[in-house]
Every structure is written in structure tokens, then in C-alpha cells.
Short mmCIF file of C-alpha atoms in Angstrom, two decimals:
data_model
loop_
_atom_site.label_atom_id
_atom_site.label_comp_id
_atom_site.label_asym_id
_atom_site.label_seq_id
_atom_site.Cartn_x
_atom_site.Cartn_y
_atom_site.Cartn_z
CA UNK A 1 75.09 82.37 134.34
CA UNK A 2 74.54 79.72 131.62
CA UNK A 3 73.11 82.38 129.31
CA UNK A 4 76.09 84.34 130.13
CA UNK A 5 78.68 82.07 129.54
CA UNK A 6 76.85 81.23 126.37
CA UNK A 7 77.20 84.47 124.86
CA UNK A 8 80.63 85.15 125.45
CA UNK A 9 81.58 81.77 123.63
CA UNK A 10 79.65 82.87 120.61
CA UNK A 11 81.17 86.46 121.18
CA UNK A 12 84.50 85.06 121.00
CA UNK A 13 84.04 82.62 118.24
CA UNK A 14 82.39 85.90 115.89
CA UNK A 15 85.65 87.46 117.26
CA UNK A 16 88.01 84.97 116.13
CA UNK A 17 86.58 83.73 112.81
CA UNK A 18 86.22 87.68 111.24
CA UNK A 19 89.96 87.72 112.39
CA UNK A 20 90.91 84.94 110.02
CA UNK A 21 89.41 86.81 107.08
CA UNK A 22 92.09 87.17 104.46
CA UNK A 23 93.89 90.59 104.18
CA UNK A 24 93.39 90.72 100.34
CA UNK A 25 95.45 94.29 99.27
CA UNK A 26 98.56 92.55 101.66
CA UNK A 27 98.73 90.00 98.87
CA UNK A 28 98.94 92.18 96.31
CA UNK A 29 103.07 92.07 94.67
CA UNK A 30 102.03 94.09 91.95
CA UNK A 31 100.17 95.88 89.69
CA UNK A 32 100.40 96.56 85.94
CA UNK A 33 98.15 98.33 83.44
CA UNK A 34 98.37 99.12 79.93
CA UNK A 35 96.49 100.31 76.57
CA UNK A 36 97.00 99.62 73.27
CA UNK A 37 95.54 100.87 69.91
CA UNK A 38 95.59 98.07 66.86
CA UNK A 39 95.42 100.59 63.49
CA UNK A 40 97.35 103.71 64.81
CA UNK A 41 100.78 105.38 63.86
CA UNK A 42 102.72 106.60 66.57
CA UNK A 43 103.15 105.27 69.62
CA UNK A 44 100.12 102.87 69.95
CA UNK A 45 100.99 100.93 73.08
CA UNK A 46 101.81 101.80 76.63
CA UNK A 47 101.93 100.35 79.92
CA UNK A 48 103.08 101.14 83.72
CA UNK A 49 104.19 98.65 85.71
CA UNK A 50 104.21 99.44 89.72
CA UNK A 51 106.54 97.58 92.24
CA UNK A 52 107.76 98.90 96.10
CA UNK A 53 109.03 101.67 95.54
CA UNK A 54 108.54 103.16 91.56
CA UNK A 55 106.61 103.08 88.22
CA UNK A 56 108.27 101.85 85.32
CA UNK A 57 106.42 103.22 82.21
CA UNK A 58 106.86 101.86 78.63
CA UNK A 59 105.61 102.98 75.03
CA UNK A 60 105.97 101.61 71.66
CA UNK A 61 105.11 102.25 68.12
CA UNK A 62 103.20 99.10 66.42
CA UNK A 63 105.26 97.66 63.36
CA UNK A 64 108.40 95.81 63.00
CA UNK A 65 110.73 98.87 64.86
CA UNK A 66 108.66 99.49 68.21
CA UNK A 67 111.03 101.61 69.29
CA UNK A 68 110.24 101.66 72.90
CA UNK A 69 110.36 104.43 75.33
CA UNK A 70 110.99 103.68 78.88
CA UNK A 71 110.79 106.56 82.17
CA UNK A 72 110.47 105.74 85.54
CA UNK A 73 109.26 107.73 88.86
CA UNK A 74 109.25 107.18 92.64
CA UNK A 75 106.52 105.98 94.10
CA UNK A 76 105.86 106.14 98.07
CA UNK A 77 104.52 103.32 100.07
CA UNK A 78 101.54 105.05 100.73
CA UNK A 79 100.44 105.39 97.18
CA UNK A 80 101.03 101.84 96.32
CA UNK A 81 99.35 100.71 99.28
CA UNK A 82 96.46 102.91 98.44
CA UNK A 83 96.17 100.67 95.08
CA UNK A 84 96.16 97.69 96.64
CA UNK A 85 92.91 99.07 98.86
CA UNK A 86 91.17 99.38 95.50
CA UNK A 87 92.07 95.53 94.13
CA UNK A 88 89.33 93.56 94.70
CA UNK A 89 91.23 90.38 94.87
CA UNK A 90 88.07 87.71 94.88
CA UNK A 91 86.24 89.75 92.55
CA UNK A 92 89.64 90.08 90.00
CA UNK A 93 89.91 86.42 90.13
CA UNK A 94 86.46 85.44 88.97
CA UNK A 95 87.28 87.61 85.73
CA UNK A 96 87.90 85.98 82.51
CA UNK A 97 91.16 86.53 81.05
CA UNK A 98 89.69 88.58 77.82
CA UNK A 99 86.33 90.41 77.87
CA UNK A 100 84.33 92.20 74.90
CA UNK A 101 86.12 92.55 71.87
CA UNK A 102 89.58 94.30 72.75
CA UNK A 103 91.34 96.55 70.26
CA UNK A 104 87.94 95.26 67.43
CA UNK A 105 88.05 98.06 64.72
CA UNK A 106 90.35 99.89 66.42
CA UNK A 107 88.34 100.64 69.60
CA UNK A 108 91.39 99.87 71.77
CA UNK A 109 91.91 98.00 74.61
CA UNK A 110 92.99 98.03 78.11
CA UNK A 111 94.30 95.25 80.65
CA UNK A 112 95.28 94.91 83.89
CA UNK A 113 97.79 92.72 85.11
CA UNK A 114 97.55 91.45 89.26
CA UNK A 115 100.52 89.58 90.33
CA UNK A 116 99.05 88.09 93.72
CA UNK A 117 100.26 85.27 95.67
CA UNK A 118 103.06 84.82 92.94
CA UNK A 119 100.28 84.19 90.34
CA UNK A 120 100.02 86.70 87.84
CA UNK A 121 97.10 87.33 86.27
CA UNK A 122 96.26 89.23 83.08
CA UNK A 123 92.58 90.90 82.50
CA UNK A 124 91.61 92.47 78.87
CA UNK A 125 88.93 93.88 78.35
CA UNK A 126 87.69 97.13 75.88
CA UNK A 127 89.09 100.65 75.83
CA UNK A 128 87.02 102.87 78.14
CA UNK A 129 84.72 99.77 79.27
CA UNK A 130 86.75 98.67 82.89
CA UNK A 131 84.69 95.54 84.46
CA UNK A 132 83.27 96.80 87.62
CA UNK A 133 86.13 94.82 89.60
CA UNK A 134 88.60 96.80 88.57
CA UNK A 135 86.76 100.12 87.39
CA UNK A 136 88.20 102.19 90.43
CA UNK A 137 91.61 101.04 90.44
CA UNK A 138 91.71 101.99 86.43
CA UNK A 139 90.67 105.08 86.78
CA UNK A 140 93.63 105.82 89.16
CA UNK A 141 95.76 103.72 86.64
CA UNK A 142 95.32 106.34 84.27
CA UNK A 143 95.97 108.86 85.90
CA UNK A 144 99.43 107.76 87.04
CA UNK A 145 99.91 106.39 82.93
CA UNK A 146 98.75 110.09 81.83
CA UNK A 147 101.62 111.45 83.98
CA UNK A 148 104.58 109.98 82.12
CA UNK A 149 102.93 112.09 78.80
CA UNK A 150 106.36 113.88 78.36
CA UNK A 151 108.30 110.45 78.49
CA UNK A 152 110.82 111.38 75.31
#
């Protein structure tokens, strides 16, 4: 009975300490992601920026007259929320705020920005070269950037 009694006490403390385990994509506000190109005509930089319920995109041309570009699309919960599965929130945090050699002889760069918590938090790093923390959630990124190609 002992033995019994025993083993449902450590049952329930297993139980009750995985429940306290922090929900890291429900502290996710949200996510930007952007690319920019040092030695390039044209438009050079562009970003998305995702909140509840759309996707703001922005380009600009490098130089004194950016002339900046701005479109916008709906986005469903569902698709943010998927995003959020793919932050690694602990792993994110441990990142420096610059890695490599962004944008060095024109190679570009890339960054992605976290607001979680009400901290935001800004990761650079080189074109085509995504830190493993964040590797999955730039590939979708991309994707949702490459979209907005016929923003005019």
C-alpha cells in the first residue's frame, strides 16, 4: 500500500511539473523578417512584418530616395499560429544579435525580428546561411516574402 501510495505521489508530481512547462509559440506577438542587399540598384531591401490577422510587406531602393513600396494580405489564425510552432523561443534567445558577416561584399543578409513577451529581438545573420534556430521558420518566411513579388 506504501509502494502504492508512493507512486502515485511521484505520478502526480511528473504530472504537475511537465504542466508548468512554458507554452513558448503562445508568447510569440510577432514575427518579422527581412533581406537586404548592400551594392545593388533597384529595390535592395525588403521585409514582412506579421501581426493577428495580416502581413505588411515593405521594399525600398538603397540611396537617398528609398522610395518604399508597401502591400499587405490577410493572414488566418491558423497560419500565424503555425509560425509560432516553428519559433524556438529558448533557442532564439541564446542567439547573438549579428552573426557572420551580413551584407560583406555584397553577399546579403537576412534577419529575423521576434517580438516575445514585449521584448523584441532582432537576429542578423548572412544571406542564405539561417542559424539552425530559426532555419525552419525562414524558410517559410520566404516563402510568404516571395509572394508579395508583384507588390507595384
Amino acid at each position: 500500500m506504501k509502494n502504492k501510495f508512493a507512486l502515485l505521489c511521484l505520478v502526480a508530481t511528473t504530472f504537475n511539473l511537465n504542466s508548468c512547462k512554458k507554452n513558448n509559440n503562445a508568447n510569440v506577438q510577432e514575427i518579422g523578417y527581412g533581406t537586404s542587399f548592400g551594392m545593388c540598384v533597384d529595390y535592395c531591401i525588403s521585409n514582412i512584418s506579421l501581426g493577428e490577422d495580416e502581413v505588411k510587406f515593405y521594399k525600398s531602393k538603397n540611396g537617398a530616395t528609398p522610395d518604399t513600396k508597401t502591400c499587405a494580405k490577410k493572414m488566418t489564425d491558423g497560419q500565424l499560429e503555425g509560425l509560432k510552432t516553428l519559433v524556438k523561443q529558448s533557442d532564439f534567445e541564446k542567439l547573438p544579435a549579428v552573426i557572420g558577416c551580413p551584407d560583406c561584399a555584397d553577399g546579403g543578409a537576412e534577419w529575423i525580428v521576434l517580438k516575445i513577451n514585449g521584448k523584441v529581438k532582432k537576429v542578423t545573420f548572412e544571406y542564405g546561411k539561417a542559424p539552425s534556430a530559426v532555419k525552419e521558420l525562414v524558410v517559410k518566411l520566404k516563402e510568404i516574402k516571395d509572394s508579395f513579388k508583384d507588390c507595384n
